[in-house]
Coordinates of C-alpha atoms in Angstrom, one line a residue:
M13 CA -0.2 0.2 0.1
A14 CA 2.9 2.2 1.1
A15 CA 4.6 1.8 -2.1
T16 CA 1.1 2.6 -4.4
V17 CA 1.1 5.9 -2.6
E18 CA 5.0 6.5 -3.2
S19 CA 4.5 6.0 -6.8
L20 CA 1.1 7.9 -7.2
V21 CA 3.2 10.9 -5.2
S22 CA 5.9 11.0 -7.8
Y23 CA 3.6 11.0 -10.8
G24 CA 2.3 13.7 -9.8
T25 CA 5.3 15.5 -9.5
D26 CA 6.6 14.0 -12.6
S27 CA 3.6 15.7 -14.3
D28 CA 3.7 18.8 -13.0
S29 CA 7.8 19.2 -13.6
D30 CA 6.3 18.4 -17.0
N31 CA 4.4 21.1 -16.9
E32 CA 7.0 23.7 -15.6
T33 CA 8.8 22.6 -18.7
K34 CA 7.1 23.1 -21.2
S35 CA 5.2 26.6 -19.7
N36 CA 9.0 27.7 -19.9
A37 CA 9.7 26.9 -22.9
S38 CA 6.9 28.4 -24.7
P39 CA 8.5 31.7 -25.3
E40 CA 4.7 33.5 -26.1
K41 CA 3.1 35.9 -24.0
V42 CA 0.0 34.8 -22.7
D43 CA -3.0 37.2 -21.9
P44 CA -3.4 37.4 -18.1
D45 CA -7.0 37.8 -18.4
A46 CA -7.9 34.9 -20.4
L47 CA -6.3 32.8 -17.1
A48 CA -7.8 35.1 -14.3
H49 CA -10.3 32.6 -14.1
L50 CA -7.7 29.8 -13.4
Q51 CA -6.4 31.7 -10.5
P52 CA -6.9 30.6 -6.9
L53 CA -9.5 32.4 -4.9
T54 CA -9.3 35.0 -2.7
S55 CA -10.6 35.8 0.8
G56 CA -11.9 39.2 -0.5
Q57 CA -13.3 37.6 -3.9
T58 CA -16.6 36.9 -3.6
M59 CA -17.1 34.6 -6.9
S60 CA -19.2 31.4 -6.3
L61 CA -18.5 28.0 -7.0
A62 CA -20.9 27.1 -9.3
L63 CA -19.9 30.3 -11.3
L64 CA -16.2 28.8 -11.1
N65 CA -17.5 25.5 -12.3
S66 CA -19.3 26.5 -15.2
A67 CA -16.2 28.2 -17.0
P68 CA -15.2 25.6 -19.5
E69 CA -11.9 23.6 -18.9
V70 CA -11.3 23.7 -22.4
A71 CA -10.1 27.4 -22.2
V72 CA -7.1 26.0 -20.9
K73 CA -6.2 24.3 -23.8
E74 CA -6.6 27.5 -25.6
A75 CA -3.7 28.8 -23.1
V76 CA -1.3 25.8 -23.7
E77 CA -1.7 25.9 -27.4
T78 CA -2.2 29.4 -27.8
G79 CA -4.7 29.2 -31.3
V80 CA -1.2 29.4 -33.7
H81 CA -2.0 26.1 -34.9
L82 CA -5.4 25.1 -36.1
D83 CA -5.7 22.1 -38.7
P84 CA -7.8 23.3 -41.7
S85 CA -9.2 19.8 -42.2
L86 CA -10.5 19.9 -38.9
K87 CA -15.2 19.9 -38.7
E88 CA -15.1 20.5 -35.1
V89 CA -13.2 22.9 -32.7
T90 CA -13.9 21.8 -28.7
Y91 CA -12.5 25.5 -28.0
N92 CA -12.8 29.2 -28.5
P93 CA -10.0 30.1 -31.6
T94 CA -9.1 33.9 -31.9
Y95 CA -9.7 35.7 -35.4
E96 CA -6.1 35.6 -36.4
T97 CA -5.9 32.2 -35.9
M98 CA -8.9 31.6 -37.9
F99 CA -7.8 33.7 -40.7
A100 CA -4.0 32.8 -40.2
P101 CA -2.2 31.5 -43.9
E102 CA -2.0 28.0 -44.5
F103 CA 1.3 26.0 -44.4
G104 CA 2.1 22.5 -45.9
P105 CA 3.1 20.9 -48.7
V106 CA 1.8 22.0 -52.4
N107 CA -1.3 19.9 -53.8
P108 CA 0.6 18.5 -56.8
Y109 CA -2.7 17.9 -58.8
R110 CA -4.1 21.6 -58.3
S111 CA -3.7 22.8 -62.5
Q112 CA -2.7 26.2 -62.6
Q113 CA -5.9 28.0 -63.1
M114 CA -6.6 26.6 -60.3
A115 CA -3.8 28.0 -58.1
A116 CA -3.8 31.5 -59.5
P117 CA -5.5 33.6 -57.8
R118 CA -8.9 34.1 -58.4
N119 CA -12.1 36.5 -57.7
M120 CA -14.7 34.7 -59.7
L121 CA -15.2 30.9 -60.2
S122 CA -13.9 31.4 -63.8
G123 CA -10.7 33.3 -62.8
Y124 CA -9.2 36.6 -61.8
A125 CA -11.1 39.8 -63.5
E126 CA -9.7 43.0 -63.4
P127 CA -11.7 45.9 -62.8
A128 CA -12.5 48.3 -65.9
H129 CA -13.8 51.3 -66.5
V130 CA -15.9 51.4 -69.2
N131 CA -19.5 53.0 -69.9
D132 CA -22.3 50.8 -69.8
F133 CA -23.8 52.2 -73.1
M134 CA -20.2 51.3 -74.9
F135 CA -20.2 48.0 -73.6
E136 CA -24.0 47.0 -74.4
Q137 CA -23.0 48.9 -78.0
Q138 CA -19.7 47.0 -78.5
R139 CA -21.7 43.7 -77.2
R140 CA -24.6 43.9 -79.7
T141 CA -22.1 44.8 -82.6
F142 CA -20.4 41.5 -82.5
S143 CA -23.5 39.7 -81.8
T144 CA -24.9 41.5 -85.1
F145 CA -21.7 42.1 -87.7
G146 CA -19.0 39.6 -85.8
Y147 CA -16.5 42.8 -85.0
A148 CA -15.7 45.0 -81.7
L149 CA -13.7 47.2 -80.4
D150 CA -10.7 45.5 -79.0
P151 CA -10.9 47.2 -75.3
S152 CA -7.2 45.6 -74.6
V153 CA -5.9 48.4 -77.8
D154 CA -5.1 51.9 -76.9
T155 CA -8.1 54.4 -77.9
T156 CA -5.8 56.6 -80.2
S157 CA -4.7 53.5 -82.6
Q158 CA -8.3 52.5 -83.3
N159 CA -8.5 53.7 -87.0
S160 CA -6.0 50.3 -87.5
S161 CA -7.4 46.8 -88.3
N162 CA -5.6 45.8 -85.2
S163 CA -8.1 47.7 -82.8
Y164 CA -11.1 45.3 -83.5
I165 CA -11.4 42.0 -82.8
G166 CA -13.8 39.1 -85.0
A167 CA -14.3 40.0 -88.2
V168 CA -11.7 42.5 -88.8
D169 CA -12.7 43.0 -92.8
E170 CA -16.6 43.3 -92.3
A171 CA -15.2 45.9 -89.9
E172 CA -13.6 47.9 -92.6
K173 CA -15.7 47.0 -95.2
K174 CA -18.2 48.9 -92.3
K175 CA -16.1 51.6 -91.4
G176 CA -16.4 50.2 -87.9
L177 CA -20.0 51.3 -87.8
T178 CA -22.1 49.7 -84.6
V179 CA -25.3 48.6 -84.9
F180 CA -26.5 52.4 -83.2
E181 CA -25.0 53.5 -86.3
V182 CA -25.6 51.6 -89.8
G183 CA -29.2 53.2 -90.6
P184 CA -29.2 56.3 -92.8
K185 CA -29.9 59.1 -90.6
K186 CA -33.4 60.3 -90.3
H187 CA -33.2 63.9 -91.7
D188 CA -31.6 62.5 -94.9
K189 CA -34.3 60.0 -95.0
R190 CA -37.0 62.2 -94.8
K191 CA -35.5 64.3 -97.8
K192 CA -35.5 61.4 -100.3
V193 CA -39.0 60.5 -99.5
Q194 CA -40.2 64.3 -100.1
G195 CA -37.9 64.9 -103.1
G196 CA -39.9 61.6 -104.5
E197 CA -36.7 59.0 -104.5
S198 CA -38.5 56.7 -102.5
D199 CA -37.0 53.5 -103.1
D200 CA -37.5 52.2 -100.1
I201 CA -41.5 51.4 -100.9
D202 CA -42.9 50.9 -103.6
N203 CA -45.4 53.1 -104.6
Y204 CA -45.3 55.1 -101.3
L205 CA -46.5 58.8 -101.5
G206 CA -46.4 60.0 -97.9
P207 CA -47.3 58.9 -94.1
W208 CA -51.0 60.1 -95.5
A209 CA -51.1 59.3 -99.1
K210 CA -52.6 56.3 -100.6
Y211 CA -51.0 53.3 -102.6
V212 CA -51.2 53.6 -106.0
D213 CA -52.9 50.7 -106.8
E214 CA -55.0 51.5 -103.9
K215 CA -59.2 51.7 -104.5
D216 CA -61.3 54.1 -103.0
G217 CA -64.7 51.5 -102.8
A218 CA -64.6 48.1 -104.0
K219 CA -68.1 46.6 -104.8
P220 CA -67.8 43.1 -103.1
S221 CA -68.0 40.2 -105.3
E222 CA -71.3 37.5 -105.3
E223 CA -69.6 35.4 -102.4
E224 CA -68.8 38.2 -100.1
Q225 CA -71.8 40.1 -100.6
K226 CA -73.5 36.1 -99.4
E227 CA -71.3 36.3 -96.7
L228 CA -72.6 40.0 -95.5
D229 CA -75.7 39.2 -96.2
E230 CA -76.0 36.4 -93.5
I231 CA -73.8 38.4 -90.9
T232 CA -76.4 41.0 -91.3
A233 CA -79.9 38.5 -90.7
K234 CA -77.8 36.8 -87.7
R235 CA -76.9 40.2 -85.6
Q236 CA -80.4 41.6 -86.6
K237 CA -81.7 38.3 -85.5
K238 CA -79.8 38.1 -82.4
G239 CA -81.1 42.1 -81.5
R240 CA -84.7 41.7 -82.2
N241 CA -85.2 38.5 -81.2
E242 CA -87.5 38.1 -83.5
E243 CA -90.9 36.0 -82.8
E244 CA -90.8 33.0 -84.4
A245 CA -93.7 32.2 -86.4
P246 CA -95.6 28.8 -84.5
A247 CA -95.1 25.8 -85.9
E248 CA -98.3 24.1 -87.3
E249 CA -99.7 21.1 -85.1
K250 CA -100.7 18.0 -86.0
T251 CA -101.6 15.1 -84.8
I252 CA -101.2 11.3 -85.4
L253 CA -103.5 8.4 -84.4
H254 CA -102.3 4.9 -84.5
V255 CA -104.8 2.8 -83.1
K256 CA -106.9 1.5 -86.0
D257 CA -110.8 3.0 -84.0
A258 CA -110.7 6.1 -81.8
Y259 CA -113.7 4.9 -80.3
D260 CA -115.1 1.0 -79.5
Y261 CA -118.1 -0.5 -79.7
Q262 CA -120.0 1.3 -76.6
G263 CA -118.3 4.5 -78.1
R264 CA -115.7 5.2 -75.4
S265 CA -112.1 6.5 -76.5
Y266 CA -108.9 5.5 -75.1
L267 CA -109.4 8.0 -71.9
H268 CA -112.4 5.6 -70.8
V269 CA -110.6 4.0 -67.7
P270 CA -110.3 -0.1 -68.5
Q271 CA -112.0 -1.9 -65.9
D272 CA -110.4 -5.8 -66.8
V273 CA -106.8 -4.9 -65.3
G274 CA -107.0 -6.9 -61.9
I275 CA -107.1 -3.8 -60.0
N276 CA -109.4 -0.6 -59.1
L277 CA -108.5 2.7 -61.3
R278 CA -111.2 4.4 -61.2
T279 CA -110.8 5.3 -57.2
A280 CA -107.3 7.2 -55.3
D281 CA -107.2 4.0 -53.4
I282 CA -103.4 3.1 -52.7
P283 CA -101.7 -0.1 -52.3
D284 CA -101.4 -1.3 -48.4
K285 CA -97.7 -2.4 -49.2
C286 CA -95.1 -1.6 -51.7
Y287 CA -91.9 -3.9 -52.9
L288 CA -89.1 -3.7 -54.5
P289 CA -89.3 -4.0 -58.7
K290 CA -87.0 -6.8 -59.8
K291 CA -87.3 -6.5 -63.6
Q292 CA -87.9 -4.7 -67.0
I293 CA -90.9 -6.1 -68.3
H294 CA -91.6 -3.6 -71.6
V295 CA -90.0 -1.5 -73.4
W296 CA -92.2 1.9 -75.2
T297 CA -89.9 2.7 -78.5
G298 CA -90.7 5.4 -80.6
H299 CA -88.8 8.7 -79.7
T300 CA -86.0 9.3 -81.8
K301 CA -84.0 11.4 -79.3
G302 CA -83.9 11.1 -75.7
V303 CA -87.0 11.8 -73.4
S304 CA -87.5 14.7 -71.4
A305 CA -90.6 14.2 -69.1
I306 CA -93.3 11.5 -68.3
R307 CA -96.5 11.9 -67.1
L308 CA -99.2 9.2 -65.7
F309 CA -102.7 10.1 -66.4
P310 CA -104.8 11.7 -63.6
V311 CA -105.8 9.3 -60.7
S312 CA -106.1 5.9 -62.9
G313 CA -102.6 6.2 -64.3
H314 CA -104.1 3.6 -67.5
L315 CA -102.0 6.0 -70.0
L316 CA -98.5 7.6 -70.2
L317 CA -97.6 11.0 -71.6
S318 CA -94.1 11.7 -72.8
C319 CA -92.2 14.4 -74.2
S320 CA -89.5 14.6 -75.7
M321 CA -86.2 16.1 -77.4
D322 CA -87.3 14.9 -81.1
C323 CA -89.9 17.4 -80.4
K324 CA -92.6 15.6 -80.2
I325 CA -95.6 13.8 -77.4
K326 CA -96.7 10.7 -77.4
L327 CA -99.6 9.0 -75.7
W328 CA -99.1 5.3 -74.3
E329 CA -100.9 2.5 -72.9
V330 CA -100.0 1.2 -69.6
Y331 CA -101.8 -2.0 -69.4
N332 CA -103.4 -4.3 -72.0
E333 CA -101.5 -4.2 -75.6
R334 CA -99.3 -0.9 -74.1
R335 CA -99.6 0.5 -77.7
C336 CA -98.7 3.8 -78.5
V337 CA -102.1 6.1 -79.0
R338 CA -101.3 8.9 -80.4
T339 CA -98.3 11.2 -81.4
F340 CA -98.9 14.9 -80.8
I341 CA -96.3 17.1 -83.6
G342 CA -96.1 21.1 -82.8
H343 CA -93.1 21.9 -81.6
S344 CA -90.4 23.2 -84.0
K345 CA -87.9 22.0 -81.0
A346 CA -87.1 20.3 -78.4
V347 CA -90.2 19.7 -75.4
R348 CA -89.1 20.7 -72.1
D349 CA -92.1 19.5 -69.7
I350 CA -95.6 18.9 -69.8
C351 CA -99.0 18.9 -68.1
F352 CA -102.3 17.4 -67.0
N353 CA -105.2 19.1 -66.1
N354 CA -107.3 17.5 -63.0
T355 CA -109.1 15.5 -65.6
G356 CA -106.7 14.2 -67.8
T357 CA -108.7 15.7 -71.1
Q358 CA -105.9 18.5 -71.6
Y359 CA -102.5 19.2 -70.7
M360 CA -99.9 21.9 -71.4
S361 CA -96.5 21.4 -73.2
A362 CA -93.6 23.5 -73.0
A363 CA -90.5 24.0 -75.6
Y364 CA -87.7 25.4 -76.2
D365 CA -89.3 26.9 -79.1
R366 CA -90.9 29.6 -76.4
Y367 CA -93.8 28.3 -77.1
L368 CA -96.5 26.9 -74.6
K369 CA -99.4 25.2 -75.9
L370 CA -102.8 23.7 -74.6
W371 CA -103.8 20.7 -76.1
D372 CA -106.8 18.1 -76.2
T373 CA -105.8 14.7 -75.0
E374 CA -108.4 13.1 -77.2
T375 CA -108.7 15.1 -80.3
G376 CA -104.8 15.6 -80.5
Q377 CA -106.2 19.3 -81.4
C378 CA -104.1 22.3 -80.3
I379 CA -106.4 24.6 -78.5
S380 CA -104.1 27.5 -77.7
R381 CA -100.7 28.6 -77.9
F382 CA -99.0 31.4 -75.2
T383 CA -95.6 32.7 -75.6
N384 CA -94.0 35.8 -73.9
R385 CA -90.4 35.0 -76.2
K386 CA -88.7 33.3 -73.3
V387 CA -88.0 29.8 -72.8
P388 CA -90.3 28.2 -70.5
Y389 CA -88.9 25.2 -68.5
C390 CA -91.3 23.9 -66.1
V391 CA -95.7 24.4 -66.6
K392 CA -98.4 23.4 -63.8
F393 CA -102.2 23.8 -63.9
N394 CA -103.5 25.4 -60.8
P395 CA -104.7 22.2 -59.0
D396 CA -108.0 23.7 -57.9
E397 CA -111.4 22.6 -59.1
D398 CA -112.0 25.9 -60.2
K399 CA -109.0 27.5 -61.3
Q400 CA -108.6 24.8 -63.9
N401 CA -108.1 27.7 -66.4
L402 CA -105.1 29.0 -64.7
F403 CA -101.1 27.8 -65.4
V404 CA -98.0 28.9 -64.1
A405 CA -95.0 28.4 -65.9
G406 CA -91.3 29.3 -64.8
M407 CA -89.8 31.5 -67.6
S408 CA -85.8 31.2 -68.6
D409 CA -86.2 35.2 -67.7
K410 CA -86.0 34.7 -63.8
K411 CA -90.2 35.1 -63.8
I412 CA -93.0 33.0 -63.1
V413 CA -95.6 33.7 -65.1
Q414 CA -99.6 33.2 -64.4
W415 CA -101.7 32.4 -67.7
D416 CA -105.8 32.5 -67.9
A417 CA -106.3 29.8 -70.6
R418 CA -109.4 31.4 -72.0
T419 CA -108.5 34.9 -72.5
G420 CA -104.5 33.9 -73.4
E421 CA -103.6 37.1 -71.3
V422 CA -101.0 37.2 -68.8
V423 CA -102.8 37.8 -65.5
Q424 CA -99.7 37.5 -63.0
E425 CA -95.8 37.3 -62.6
Y426 CA -94.3 36.5 -60.0
D427 CA -90.7 38.1 -60.1
R428 CA -88.4 37.7 -57.1
H429 CA -86.3 34.9 -58.4
L430 CA -82.4 35.8 -59.6
G431 CA -82.0 32.5 -62.3
A432 CA -84.0 31.1 -64.2
V433 CA -87.1 29.2 -62.3
N434 CA -86.9 25.6 -62.5
T435 CA -89.8 24.1 -60.7
I436 CA -93.5 25.0 -59.6
T437 CA -95.1 22.6 -56.9
F438 CA -98.1 23.3 -55.4
V439 CA -98.2 22.4 -51.7
D440 CA -100.9 22.9 -48.7
E441 CA -104.1 21.9 -50.4
N442 CA -103.3 24.1 -53.6
R443 CA -102.8 27.2 -52.0
R444 CA -99.7 28.0 -51.8
F445 CA -96.7 27.1 -54.3
V446 CA -93.0 26.2 -54.0
S447 CA -90.6 27.3 -56.8
T448 CA -86.8 26.5 -57.3
S449 CA -84.3 28.2 -59.4
D450 CA -81.2 28.6 -60.8
D451 CA -80.2 31.2 -57.9
K452 CA -80.4 27.8 -55.5
S453 CA -82.9 29.0 -53.6
L454 CA -86.3 27.9 -52.8
R455 CA -89.5 30.1 -52.6
V456 CA -92.9 29.6 -51.5
W457 CA -95.9 31.7 -52.7
E458 CA -99.3 32.3 -51.9
W459 CA -101.3 31.7 -54.8
D460 CA -102.4 35.0 -57.2
I461 CA -100.0 37.1 -54.7
P462 CA -96.3 38.5 -56.3
V463 CA -94.4 38.7 -52.7
D464 CA -92.3 35.2 -51.7
F465 CA -93.3 34.8 -48.2
K466 CA -90.9 32.8 -47.7
Y467 CA -87.6 32.6 -48.7
I468 CA -85.3 29.8 -47.9
A469 CA -81.3 30.0 -49.1
E470 CA -78.4 29.1 -47.6
P471 CA -74.2 28.7 -48.2
S472 CA -74.1 25.0 -48.6
M473 CA -77.2 24.7 -51.3
H474 CA -76.9 23.8 -54.6
S475 CA -79.6 24.0 -57.6
M476 CA -82.6 21.9 -56.8
P477 CA -83.9 21.1 -60.4
A478 CA -86.1 18.2 -59.6
V479 CA -89.1 18.8 -56.5
T480 CA -91.9 16.1 -55.8
L481 CA -94.4 16.4 -53.0
S482 CA -94.9 13.2 -51.2
P483 CA -98.3 11.2 -51.5
N484 CA -99.6 12.2 -48.3
G485 CA -98.5 15.7 -48.9
K486 CA -96.3 16.6 -46.0
W487 CA -92.8 16.2 -47.7
L488 CA -91.0 17.9 -50.2
A489 CA -88.1 16.0 -52.1
C490 CA -85.5 18.1 -54.0
Q491 CA -83.1 16.7 -56.3
S492 CA -80.0 18.7 -55.4
M493 CA -77.0 19.3 -57.4
D494 CA -74.3 17.8 -54.8
N495 CA -75.5 14.1 -55.6
Q496 CA -78.2 13.8 -52.4
I497 CA -82.4 14.1 -52.3
L498 CA -82.7 16.6 -49.6
I499 CA -86.6 16.7 -48.0
F500 CA -88.1 20.0 -46.9
G501 CA -91.3 20.0 -44.8
A502 CA -94.5 20.9 -46.8
Q503 CA -96.6 22.6 -44.2
N504 CA -95.8 25.6 -42.0
R505 CA -92.0 26.0 -41.9
F506 CA -90.9 24.4 -44.9
R507 CA -87.7 23.0 -42.6
L508 CA -85.1 20.7 -43.7
N509 CA -85.4 17.3 -42.6
K510 CA -81.9 16.7 -41.9
K511 CA -82.3 13.1 -40.9
K512 CA -83.8 12.9 -44.1
I513 CA -80.9 13.2 -46.8
F514 CA -80.5 10.3 -49.3
K515 CA -76.9 9.6 -51.0
G516 CA -75.0 7.5 -53.4
H517 CA -76.1 8.2 -56.9
M518 CA -74.9 10.8 -59.3
V519 CA -76.8 13.4 -60.6
A520 CA -75.1 16.8 -60.5
G521 CA -75.3 18.5 -63.9
Y522 CA -79.1 16.5 -64.7
A523 CA -82.3 17.4 -63.3
C524 CA -83.5 13.7 -62.5
Q525 CA -87.0 13.7 -61.0
V526 CA -87.8 11.6 -58.3
D527 CA -90.8 9.8 -57.0
F528 CA -92.4 8.3 -54.1
S529 CA -93.9 4.6 -53.4
P530 CA -97.5 5.5 -52.8
D531 CA -97.0 3.7 -49.2
M532 CA -94.1 6.2 -48.6
S533 CA -92.2 2.9 -48.2
Y534 CA -89.5 3.6 -50.8
V535 CA -88.1 6.9 -52.9
V536 CA -86.6 6.4 -56.5
S537 CA -84.7 8.6 -58.7
G538 CA -82.5 8.0 -61.5
D539 CA -79.0 9.2 -62.6
A540 CA -76.6 10.5 -64.9
D541 CA -75.0 6.7 -65.3
G542 CA -78.4 5.6 -66.3
K543 CA -79.1 3.9 -63.0
L544 CA -82.6 3.4 -61.3
N545 CA -82.3 3.7 -57.3
I546 CA -84.5 3.1 -54.6
W547 CA -83.6 3.8 -51.3
D548 CA -85.9 3.1 -47.7
W549 CA -87.8 6.2 -46.6
K550 CA -87.1 5.3 -42.7
T551 CA -83.7 4.7 -43.3
T552 CA -82.4 6.6 -45.7
K553 CA -80.7 3.3 -46.9
L554 CA -79.8 2.5 -50.5
Y555 CA -81.6 -0.8 -51.0
H556 CA -81.4 -1.3 -54.8
R557 CA -79.9 0.0 -57.7
I558 CA -80.7 -1.1 -61.4
K559 CA -78.7 -0.5 -64.7
A560 CA -81.9 0.7 -66.7
H561 CA -80.6 3.2 -69.5
D562 CA -78.0 3.4 -72.1
K563 CA -77.8 7.6 -71.3
V564 CA -79.1 9.7 -68.3
C565 CA -82.0 8.0 -66.8
I566 CA -84.0 11.5 -66.0
S567 CA -86.9 10.7 -64.9
A568 CA -88.6 7.5 -62.5
L569 CA -92.4 7.3 -62.0
W570 CA -93.6 5.0 -59.2
H571 CA -97.6 4.2 -60.2
P572 CA -99.9 5.6 -58.1
H573 CA -102.0 2.2 -57.8
E574 CA -99.7 -0.7 -58.3
T575 CA -97.2 -2.4 -55.6
S576 CA -93.7 -2.9 -57.3
K577 CA -94.5 -0.7 -61.0
V578 CA -91.9 1.9 -61.5
I579 CA -91.7 3.8 -65.2
T580 CA -88.3 5.2 -66.1
C581 CA -87.3 6.9 -69.3
G582 CA -83.7 8.0 -70.5
W583 CA -81.6 10.4 -73.0
D584 CA -81.6 7.4 -75.0
G585 CA -84.7 7.3 -76.3
L586 CA -86.6 4.6 -74.2
I587 CA -89.4 4.5 -71.6
K588 CA -89.2 1.5 -69.6
L589 CA -91.7 -0.2 -67.1
W590 CA -90.0 -2.6 -64.1
D591 CA -92.1 -4.7 -62.1

């Protein structure tokens, strides 16, 4: 044990002696302030022990190595070197692989650029001259000898030929050119007689050729038509009867409700329980273009009326042979909407030719025509028995126009919407009607009062171009353009039912008609993919989906007396019956 102690003491004295010799050997002076924190504490000093311990120990190394030798390859320095140490010149062997260019002094990446006093304009002038003509003044040559060929670089011959002119000096002077033109020596431009003179071969007024005159007449006619919006003459109305006899042996027409179909169509009774349609049982063909809308005959539903983009309206049988009974021709453009009166003896049609026409369902005769030079988007008869002569139409000019069919005059205008009116639906025992528009709002009106008493518009709402009243009259199903069906209350407050939102189909951009099953169990709608979608009313779950049409399935109607018969129409020109 004693030997161990002695060896430790000797080791300490040896290290101390080594330090002394090192300190004596170093001739450099050390700043006394740098070692002040290493001096032992005196009784007069109040420095705390914690402050002393917080000083970095590496300061000793700075005292020892004084910062003169700092390896340039170091990535990390464990002490604070002085400014002179960090910026001292490097010493060591020369890199044998450095090129002469790399070893030369440089102040930029490509070498050493000497400062030169050159005017910016002169520099740009010589640069452009060199890029255009191939020569420029040599900046290294004395300016007194610039007349010689040695004062140019590049195409020296071209410089001598042009006498050293720059790009800014090549063209003729303005006053010389003006003198030439005024003197009539205009060799530059042929037939030029001055800034305001005409050309020699220029003519004052040339009569257009026959082809040019024809094009001008067409353009003028189009402008006049666009400006005046001329009222087009109504198309000639005619009808085609497709059945052999218009009347049976008792003198009854096809409007007579059949008795041999297995159910009572004369009453408004609804089936107790409805079921999902599973298969297609019939296809009505005859329209050459897409079908816009279909309507069932009032109360009985034994006839189906369809309007199409081929400008025709057709009446079909729903039962028995399911024939096409009659075709009504009288519109010059696509038919947009149709609507029966209460008895089904007459119906209104609205088309893109800006005409609304009243037709006799039995004879096919056009009774009267109505227009206000705007496109009607929807039309509805007033369902009251004592107001069957009145009907309203939603127009493209943001108005709802009310006509009297007996006089043919406009008796009221409802002008509050900010966009084209898409739908009109009567509610509350026909005392009120609801309208929707492209302005993304829903407005409720009292009949014959042109101020809406209810206005529903939310920032999240979209346009609702198809609206249907439920069989019990309590709900409005609105096809919204954000791919969902919204349900509004149809009594009093017209509040949105947030628990009844039907999703899962794609209808954005199409006014696909919605309908209810007669017992309010299901909601049906077409979509943009041609599918028939059926939801459960209580749970809002999508129960069934059928591929019904090749193009858009624009409308779906559930027969009011049948448990599972649904009629669909699409833009493929077909009308289909599903059961």
